[in-house]
GROMACS .gro file of N, CA and C in nm:
model
  420
    1LEU      N    1   0.083  -0.120   0.000
    1LEU     CA    2   0.000   0.000   0.000
    1LEU      C    3   0.087   0.125   0.000
    2ILE      N    4   0.188   0.130   0.083
    2ILE     CA    5   0.273   0.249   0.090
    2ILE      C    6   0.345   0.270  -0.042
    3ARG      N    7   0.392   0.165  -0.105
    3ARG     CA    8   0.462   0.178  -0.232
    3ARG      C    9   0.371   0.239  -0.338
    4TRP      N   10   0.245   0.192  -0.348
    4TRP     CA   11   0.151   0.245  -0.446
    4TRP      C   12   0.121   0.392  -0.419
    5VAL      N   13   0.099   0.427  -0.293
    5VAL     CA   14   0.070   0.566  -0.257
    5VAL      C   15   0.188   0.655  -0.290
    6SER      N   16   0.309   0.608  -0.261
    6SER     CA   17   0.426   0.693  -0.285
    6SER      C   18   0.446   0.719  -0.433
    7SER      N   19   0.413   0.624  -0.519
    7SER     CA   20   0.434   0.646  -0.662
    7SER      C   21   0.329   0.736  -0.723
    8THR      N   22   0.212   0.748  -0.660
    8THR     CA   23   0.107   0.829  -0.719
    8THR      C   24   0.082   0.959  -0.645
    9MET      N   25   0.114   0.968  -0.518
    9MET     CA   26   0.079   1.086  -0.440
    9MET      C   27   0.199   1.169  -0.398
   10GLY      N   28   0.317   1.120  -0.408
   10GLY     CA   29   0.434   1.197  -0.367
   10GLY      C   30   0.458   1.188  -0.218
   11ALA      N   31   0.547   1.273  -0.170
   11ALA     CA   32   0.591   1.267  -0.031
   11ALA      C   33   0.478   1.296   0.067
   12GLN      N   34   0.392   1.393   0.034
   12GLN     CA   35   0.284   1.428   0.125
   12GLN      C   36   0.188   1.310   0.141
   13GLY      N   37   0.157   1.241   0.031
   13GLY     CA   38   0.070   1.124   0.038
   13GLY      C   39   0.130   1.013   0.121
   14VAL      N   40   0.262   0.996   0.111
   14VAL     CA   41   0.329   0.893   0.189
   14VAL      C   42   0.318   0.923   0.337
   15SER      N   43   0.341   1.049   0.375
   15SER     CA   44   0.333   1.082   0.518
   15SER      C   45   0.192   1.064   0.571
   16GLN      N   46   0.090   1.096   0.489
   16GLN     CA   47  -0.048   1.075   0.533
   16GLN      C   48  -0.079   0.926   0.542
   17ALA      N   49  -0.029   0.847   0.444
   17ALA     CA   50  -0.054   0.704   0.447
   17ALA      C   51   0.015   0.641   0.567
   18LYS      N   52   0.138   0.684   0.599
   18LYS     CA   53   0.207   0.632   0.717
   18LYS      C   54   0.131   0.669   0.844
   19ALA      N   55   0.077   0.791   0.848
   19ALA     CA   56   0.001   0.835   0.965
   19ALA      C   57  -0.125   0.750   0.981
   20LEU      N   58  -0.188   0.713   0.870
   20LEU     CA   59  -0.309   0.633   0.878
   20LEU      C   60  -0.279   0.489   0.920
   21THR      N   61  -0.164   0.436   0.875
   21THR     CA   62  -0.132   0.298   0.909
   21THR      C   63  -0.062   0.287   1.043
   22ALA      N   64  -0.010   0.398   1.097
   22ALA     CA   65   0.063   0.393   1.223
   22ALA      C   66  -0.028   0.392   1.344
   23GLY      N   67  -0.153   0.429   1.327
   23GLY     CA   68  -0.246   0.427   1.439
   23GLY      C   69  -0.282   0.567   1.486
   24PRO      N   70  -0.359   0.578   1.595
   24PRO     CA   71  -0.411   0.707   1.640
   24PRO      C   72  -0.304   0.803   1.688
   25SER      N   73  -0.189   0.754   1.733
   25SER     CA   74  -0.086   0.845   1.784
   25SER      C   75  -0.025   0.930   1.674
   26ALA      N   76  -0.033   0.884   1.548
   26ALA     CA   77   0.027   0.958   1.437
   26ALA      C   78  -0.081   1.013   1.345
   27ALA      N   79  -0.186   1.067   1.403
   27ALA     CA   80  -0.297   1.119   1.324
   27ALA      C   81  -0.252   1.234   1.236
   28PRO      N   82  -0.318   1.255   1.120
   28PRO     CA   83  -0.280   1.364   1.031
   28PRO      C   84  -0.300   1.499   1.099
   29THR      N   85  -0.229   1.598   1.049
   29THR     CA   86  -0.237   1.731   1.108
   29THR      C   87  -0.374   1.792   1.083
   30HIS      N   88  -0.404   1.901   1.155
   30HIS     CA   89  -0.532   1.970   1.140
   30HIS      C   90  -0.549   2.021   0.997
   31GLN      N   91  -0.441   2.070   0.937
   31GLN     CA   92  -0.448   2.123   0.801
   31GLN      C   93  -0.489   2.013   0.703
   32ALA      N   94  -0.437   1.893   0.718
   32ALA     CA   95  -0.472   1.783   0.629
   32ALA      C   96  -0.619   1.745   0.645
   33SER      N   97  -0.674   1.756   0.766
   33SER     CA   98  -0.812   1.716   0.787
   33SER      C   99  -0.911   1.817   0.730
   34LEU      N  100  -0.867   1.937   0.694
   34LEU     CA  101  -0.957   2.037   0.638
   34LEU      C  102  -0.980   2.018   0.488
   35ARG      N  103  -0.903   1.934   0.423
   35ARG     CA  104  -0.920   1.910   0.280
   35ARG      C  105  -1.052   1.842   0.254
   36ALA      N  106  -1.107   1.868   0.135
   36ALA     CA  107  -1.232   1.804   0.097
   36ALA      C  108  -1.208   1.654   0.081
   37PRO      N  109  -1.306   1.572   0.117
   37PRO     CA  110  -1.287   1.429   0.103
   37PRO      C  111  -1.277   1.392  -0.045
   38PRO      N  112  -1.198   1.292  -0.077
   38PRO     CA  113  -1.186   1.253  -0.218
   38PRO      C  114  -1.317   1.197  -0.268
   39PRO      N  115  -1.347   1.216  -0.396
   39PRO     CA  116  -1.472   1.159  -0.447
   39PRO      C  117  -1.466   1.007  -0.439
   40THR      N  118  -1.580   0.948  -0.406
   40THR     CA  119  -1.585   0.804  -0.392
   40THR      C  120  -1.590   0.736  -0.529
   41VAL      N  121  -1.646   0.804  -0.626
   41VAL     CA  122  -1.658   0.751  -0.762
   41VAL      C  123  -1.603   0.856  -0.858
   42ALA      N  124  -1.523   0.812  -0.952
   42ALA     CA  125  -1.464   0.905  -1.048
   42ALA      C  126  -1.573   0.966  -1.137
   43PRO      N  127  -1.559   1.093  -1.175
   43PRO     CA  128  -1.654   1.155  -1.266
   43PRO      C  129  -1.652   1.083  -1.401
   44ALA      N  130  -1.765   1.084  -1.470
   44ALA     CA  131  -1.774   1.019  -1.601
   44ALA      C  132  -1.804   1.123  -1.708
   45LEU      N  133  -1.730   1.118  -1.816
   45LEU     CA  134  -1.753   1.206  -1.930
   45LEU      C  135  -1.875   1.155  -2.005
   46LEU      N  136  -1.977   1.240  -2.019
   46LEU     CA  137  -2.099   1.199  -2.088
   46LEU      C  138  -2.102   1.249  -2.231
   47HIS      N  139  -2.057   1.372  -2.253
   47HIS     CA  140  -2.067   1.432  -2.387
   47HIS      C  141  -1.967   1.547  -2.397
   48ARG      N  142  -1.909   1.565  -2.515
   48ARG     CA  143  -1.816   1.676  -2.538
   48ARG      C  144  -1.840   1.732  -2.678
   49PHE      N  145  -1.843   1.864  -2.687
   49PHE     CA  146  -1.861   1.930  -2.816
   49PHE      C  147  -1.799   2.069  -2.809
   50SER      N  148  -1.786   2.132  -2.925
   50SER     CA  149  -1.732   2.269  -2.927
   50SER      C  150  -1.836   2.362  -2.986
   51ARG      N  151  -1.825   2.488  -2.946
   51ARG     CA  152  -1.918   2.590  -2.994
   51ARG      C  153  -1.845   2.724  -2.995
   52LYS      N  154  -1.876   2.806  -3.092
   52LYS     CA  155  -1.817   2.939  -3.098
   52LYS      C  156  -1.892   3.031  -3.002
   53ALA      N  157  -1.817   3.093  -2.914
   53ALA     CA  158  -1.877   3.184  -2.815
   53ALA      C  159  -1.918   3.314  -2.883
   54PRO      N  160  -2.013   3.389  -2.823
   54PRO     CA  161  -2.059   3.515  -2.884
   54PRO      C  162  -1.948   3.618  -2.899
   55HIS      N  163  -1.848   3.614  -2.815
   55HIS     CA  164  -1.741   3.711  -2.822
   55HIS      C  165  -1.622   3.662  -2.903
   56GLY      N  166  -1.637   3.548  -2.972
   56GLY     CA  167  -1.534   3.508  -3.065
   56GLY      C  168  -1.469   3.373  -3.050
   57PRO      N  169  -1.400   3.344  -2.940
   57PRO     CA  170  -1.321   3.220  -2.939
   57PRO      C  171  -1.407   3.094  -2.935
   58VAL      N  172  -1.352   2.988  -2.989
   58VAL     CA  173  -1.418   2.858  -2.983
   58VAL      C  174  -1.406   2.805  -2.841
   59THR      N  175  -1.513   2.746  -2.791
   59THR     CA  176  -1.517   2.695  -2.654
   59THR      C  177  -1.544   2.546  -2.656
   60LEU      N  178  -1.468   2.472  -2.578
   60LEU     CA  179  -1.489   2.328  -2.563
   60LEU      C  180  -1.584   2.307  -2.446
   61ILE      N  181  -1.695   2.238  -2.470
   61ILE     CA  182  -1.796   2.217  -2.366
   61ILE      C  183  -1.801   2.069  -2.333
   62THR      N  184  -1.793   2.039  -2.204
   62THR     CA  185  -1.792   1.902  -2.157
   62THR      C  186  -1.904   1.884  -2.056
   63ILE      N  187  -1.980   1.775  -2.072
   63ILE     CA  188  -2.085   1.741  -1.977
   63ILE      C  189  -2.038   1.618  -1.900
   64VAL      N  190  -2.036   1.631  -1.767
   64VAL     CA  191  -1.979   1.529  -1.680
   64VAL      C  192  -2.081   1.489  -1.574
   65ARG      N  193  -2.083   1.359  -1.540
   65ARG     CA  194  -2.162   1.310  -1.429
   65ARG      C  195  -2.070   1.299  -1.308
   66GLU      N  196  -2.112   1.357  -1.195
   66GLU     CA  197  -2.035   1.347  -1.071
   66GLU      C  198  -2.121   1.283  -0.963
   67VAL      N  199  -2.057   1.207  -0.875
   67VAL     CA  200  -2.124   1.148  -0.760
   67VAL      C  201  -2.069   1.217  -0.636
   68LEU      N  202  -2.158   1.274  -0.557
   68LEU     CA  203  -2.119   1.346  -0.436
   68LEU      C  204  -2.097   1.249  -0.320
   69PRO      N  205  -2.032   1.294  -0.212
   69PRO     CA  206  -2.007   1.204  -0.098
   69PRO      C  207  -2.132   1.140  -0.038
   70ASP      N  208  -2.248   1.205  -0.052
   70ASP     CA  209  -2.372   1.145   0.000
   70ASP      C  210  -2.438   1.052  -0.103
   71SER      N  211  -2.365   1.018  -0.209
   71SER     CA  212  -2.408   0.926  -0.316
   71SER      C  213  -2.511   0.986  -0.411
   72SER      N  214  -2.539   1.114  -0.401
   72SER     CA  215  -2.629   1.177  -0.497
   72SER      C  216  -2.552   1.212  -0.625
   73ILE      N  217  -2.625   1.225  -0.732
   73ILE     CA  218  -2.566   1.251  -0.863
   73ILE      C  219  -2.593   1.395  -0.903
   74ARG      N  220  -2.497   1.456  -0.972
   74ARG     CA  221  -2.521   1.586  -1.033
   74ARG      C  222  -2.454   1.587  -1.170
   75LEU      N  223  -2.506   1.671  -1.257
   75LEU     CA  224  -2.447   1.690  -1.389
   75LEU      C  225  -2.375   1.824  -1.389
   76VAL      N  226  -2.257   1.828  -1.446
   76VAL     CA  227  -2.179   1.951  -1.452
   76VAL      C  228  -2.146   1.980  -1.597
   77VAL      N  229  -2.175   2.103  -1.639
   77VAL     CA  230  -2.139   2.150  -1.772
   77VAL      C  231  -2.018   2.239  -1.756
   78ARG      N  232  -1.906   2.200  -1.818
   78ARG     CA  233  -1.782   2.277  -1.808
   78ARG      C  234  -1.749   2.336  -1.944
   79ALA      N  235  -1.710   2.462  -1.944
   79ALA     CA  236  -1.672   2.530  -2.068
   79ALA      C  237  -1.527   2.576  -2.054
   80PHE      N  238  -1.447   2.546  -2.155
   80PHE     CA  239  -1.306   2.583  -2.155
   80PHE      C  240  -1.273   2.652  -2.286
   81GLN      N  241  -1.212   2.772  -2.275
   81GLN     CA  242  -1.168   2.846  -2.394
   81GLN      C  243  -1.017   2.831  -2.405
   82PRO      N  244  -0.969   2.751  -2.499
   82PRO     CA  245  -0.825   2.728  -2.510
   82PRO      C  246  -0.745   2.854  -2.539
   83SER      N  247  -0.801   2.948  -2.614
   83SER     CA  248  -0.724   3.068  -2.650
   83SER      C  249  -0.699   3.158  -2.530
   84THR      N  250  -0.792   3.162  -2.436
   84THR     CA  251  -0.776   3.248  -2.318
   84THR      C  252  -0.747   3.169  -2.191
   85ARG      N  253  -0.757   3.036  -2.200
   85ARG     CA  254  -0.737   2.945  -2.085
   85ARG      C  255  -0.835   2.973  -1.971
   86ARG      N  256  -0.954   3.018  -2.006
   86ARG     CA  257  -1.058   3.044  -1.905
   86ARG      C  258  -1.150   2.924  -1.896
   87GLU      N  259  -1.195   2.896  -1.773
   87GLU     CA  260  -1.284   2.786  -1.747
   87GLU      C  261  -1.406   2.834  -1.670
   88ALA      N  262  -1.521   2.779  -1.701
   88ALA     CA  263  -1.643   2.810  -1.628
   88ALA      C  264  -1.724   2.682  -1.617
   89SER      N  265  -1.812   2.675  -1.519
   89SER     CA  266  -1.894   2.556  -1.505
   89SER      C  267  -2.031   2.591  -1.448
   90ALA      N  268  -2.126   2.504  -1.475
   90ALA     CA  269  -2.261   2.516  -1.420
   90ALA      C  270  -2.304   2.375  -1.379
   91ALA      N  271  -2.361   2.362  -1.262
   91ALA     CA  272  -2.402   2.232  -1.211
   91ALA      C  273  -2.554   2.219  -1.210
   92LEU      N  274  -2.600   2.099  -1.240
   92LEU     CA  275  -2.743   2.068  -1.237
   92LEU      C  276  -2.766   1.957  -1.136
   93TRP      N  277  -2.865   1.972  -1.050
   93TRP     CA  278  -2.904   1.869  -0.955
   93TRP      C  279  -3.050   1.891  -0.923
   94GLY      N  280  -3.107   1.801  -0.852
   94GLY     CA  281  -3.246   1.814  -0.808
   94GLY      C  282  -3.345   1.812  -0.924
   95PRO      N  283  -3.450   1.894  -0.915
   95PRO     CA  284  -3.557   1.891  -1.016
   95PRO      C  285  -3.508   1.925  -1.158
   96ARG      N  286  -3.413   2.017  -1.170
   96ARG     CA  287  -3.363   2.051  -1.305
   96ARG      C  288  -3.292   1.931  -1.368
   97MET      N  289  -3.213   1.861  -1.290
   97MET     CA  290  -3.145   1.744  -1.342
   97MET      C  291  -3.246   1.634  -1.375
   98GLN      N  292  -3.345   1.617  -1.288
   98GLN     CA  293  -3.448   1.516  -1.313
   98GLN      C  294  -3.521   1.544  -1.444
   99ALA      N  295  -3.548   1.672  -1.473
   99ALA     CA  296  -3.616   1.707  -1.599
   99ALA      C  297  -3.530   1.670  -1.720
  100VAL      N  298  -3.400   1.694  -1.712
  100VAL     CA  299  -3.310   1.659  -1.821
  100VAL      C  300  -3.306   1.507  -1.839
  101LEU      N  301  -3.295   1.434  -1.729
  101LEU     CA  302  -3.289   1.288  -1.738
  101LEU      C  303  -3.419   1.230  -1.792
  102ARG      N  304  -3.534   1.286  -1.751
  102ARG     CA  305  -3.663   1.240  -1.804
  102ARG      C  306  -3.670   1.264  -1.954
  103ALA      N  307  -3.626   1.383  -1.998
  103ALA     CA  308  -3.629   1.415  -2.141
  103ALA      C  309  -3.538   1.322  -2.221
  104ALA      N  310  -3.431   1.274  -2.158
  104ALA     CA  311  -3.339   1.183  -2.225
  104ALA      C  312  -3.382   1.038  -2.212
  105GLY      N  313  -3.484   1.012  -2.132
  105GLY     CA  314  -3.531   0.875  -2.110
  105GLY      C  315  -3.436   0.794  -2.024
  106VAL      N  316  -3.375   0.860  -1.926
  106VAL     CA  317  -3.275   0.795  -1.840
  106VAL      C  318  -3.319   0.808  -1.695
  107ARG      N  319  -3.305   0.698  -1.619
  107ARG     CA  320  -3.335   0.704  -1.476
  107ARG      C  321  -3.217   0.765  -1.402
  108ALA      N  322  -3.241   0.816  -1.283
  108ALA     CA  323  -3.138   0.887  -1.205
  108ALA      C  324  -3.051   0.794  -1.124
  109THR      N  325  -2.992   0.694  -1.188
  109THR     CA  326  -2.893   0.610  -1.122
  109THR      C  327  -2.761   0.629  -1.196
  110MET      N  328  -2.652   0.606  -1.127
  110MET     CA  329  -2.522   0.627  -1.187
  110MET      C  330  -2.504   0.541  -1.313
  111ALA      N  331  -2.540   0.414  -1.306
  111ALA     CA  332  -2.523   0.325  -1.419
  111ALA      C  333  -2.607   0.368  -1.538
  112GLU      N  334  -2.732   0.407  -1.512
  112GLU     CA  335  -2.821   0.450  -1.621
  112GLU      C  336  -2.771   0.580  -1.685
  113VAL      N  337  -2.727   0.674  -1.603
  113VAL     CA  338  -2.677   0.801  -1.657
  113VAL      C  339  -2.552   0.777  -1.740
  114ASP      N  340  -2.464   0.689  -1.694
  114ASP     CA  341  -2.343   0.658  -1.770
  114ASP      C  342  -2.376   0.592  -1.903
  115ARG      N  343  -2.471   0.498  -1.904
  115ARG     CA  344  -2.509   0.431  -2.029
  115ARG      C  345  -2.580   0.527  -2.124
  116GLY      N  346  -2.658   0.618  -2.071
  116GLY     CA  347  -2.734   0.711  -2.155
  116GLY      C  348  -2.666   0.845  -2.173
  117GLY      N  349  -2.534   0.850  -2.160
  117GLY     CA  350  -2.460   0.976  -2.168
  117GLY      C  351  -2.481   1.052  -2.297
  118ALA      N  352  -2.486   0.981  -2.410
  118ALA     CA  353  -2.505   1.047  -2.539
  118ALA      C  354  -2.643   1.112  -2.546
  119ARG      N  355  -2.745   1.043  -2.491
  119ARG     CA  356  -2.880   1.101  -2.491
  119ARG      C  357  -2.890   1.221  -2.398
  120VAL      N  358  -2.825   1.211  -2.282
  120VAL     CA  359  -2.823   1.325  -2.188
  120VAL      C  360  -2.753   1.444  -2.254
  121GLY      N  361  -2.642   1.418  -2.321
  121GLY     CA  362  -2.570   1.524  -2.391
  121GLY      C  363  -2.653   1.586  -2.502
  122ALA      N  364  -2.729   1.503  -2.575
  122ALA     CA  365  -2.813   1.555  -2.683
  122ALA      C  366  -2.924   1.645  -2.629
  123VAL      N  367  -2.973   1.616  -2.509
  123VAL     CA  368  -3.076   1.701  -2.448
  123VAL      C  369  -3.015   1.830  -2.393
  124LEU      N  370  -2.899   1.820  -2.330
  124LEU     CA  371  -2.837   1.936  -2.266
  124LEU      C  372  -2.767   2.031  -2.364
  125ALA      N  373  -2.707   1.978  -2.470
  125ALA     CA  374  -2.626   2.060  -2.561
  125ALA      C  375  -2.700   2.183  -2.614
  126PRO      N  376  -2.824   2.172  -2.661
  126PRO     CA  377  -2.892   2.292  -2.712
  126PRO      C  378  -2.926   2.395  -2.605
  127THR      N  379  -2.922   2.355  -2.477
  127THR     CA  380  -2.959   2.447  -2.369
  127THR      C  381  -2.840   2.522  -2.310
  128VAL      N  382  -2.718   2.487  -2.354
  128VAL     CA  383  -2.598   2.552  -2.301
  128VAL      C  384  -2.584   2.690  -2.363
  129VAL      N  385  -2.573   2.792  -2.278
  129VAL     CA  386  -2.559   2.930  -2.323
  129VAL      C  387  -2.424   2.982  -2.277
  130LEU      N  388  -2.345   3.031  -2.371
  130LEU     CA  389  -2.215   3.090  -2.338
  130LEU      C  390  -2.231   3.240  -2.329
  131GLY      N  391  -2.192   3.297  -2.215
  131GLY     CA  392  -2.203   3.441  -2.196
  131GLY      C  393  -2.086   3.515  -2.260
  132THR      N  394  -2.105   3.643  -2.283
  132THR     CA  395  -1.999   3.724  -2.342
  132THR      C  396  -1.883   3.744  -2.246
  133ASP      N  397  -1.906   3.722  -2.117
  133ASP     CA  398  -1.800   3.738  -2.017
  133ASP      C  399  -1.731   3.607  -1.982
  134GLY      N  400  -1.756   3.501  -2.062
  134GLY     CA  401  -1.690   3.373  -2.039
  134GLY      C  402  -1.765   3.279  -1.948
  135THR      N  403  -1.886   3.314  -1.908
  135THR     CA  404  -1.965   3.228  -1.820
  135THR      C  405  -2.039   3.124  -1.902
  136VAL      N  406  -2.089   3.023  -1.835
  136VAL     CA  407  -2.171   2.920  -1.898
  136VAL      C  408  -2.298   2.905  -1.815
  137GLU      N  409  -2.410   2.890  -1.884
  137GLU     CA  410  -2.539   2.870  -1.818
  137GLU      C  411  -2.615   2.761  -1.891
  138VAL      N  412  -2.707   2.698  -1.821
  138VAL     CA  413  -2.795   2.599  -1.882
  138VAL      C  414  -2.935   2.658  -1.875
  139ASP      N  415  -2.994   2.683  -1.991
  139ASP     CA  416  -3.125   2.747  -2.000
  139ASP      C  417  -3.231   2.640  -2.023
  140LEU      N  418  -3.294   2.598  -1.913
  140LEU     CA  419  -3.398   2.495  -1.923
  140LEU      C  420  -3.535   2.557  -1.918
   0.00000   0.00000   0.00000
């Protein structure tokens, strides 16, 4: 375990892993405990496309499924402008996400959303609005 952590996380990861395996006397520092918990499930890419923004540059738009620590699902629309290196995102959850999933014919489970990613993307893509100031919105 320590060897795998050291090759992927560096020195800081090794010290945290040693602290976790050493027992309660070597607990991580207060600063380490303030970090956000790691996601339990990796985000899944559902759909990616490009669109010309109103102010000129081409923007790469990515729709991603994320699972939160409480096991709930949300959809995130991320916009990246390579020419300016600006990034923006908009998240969908709750009733708005349910409406998108219903329109795509997908149930709100992680497996179903992953399988129906192309349909979810086809429903969401026309609703993505790029602002002149580099923002992204979903107009449902």
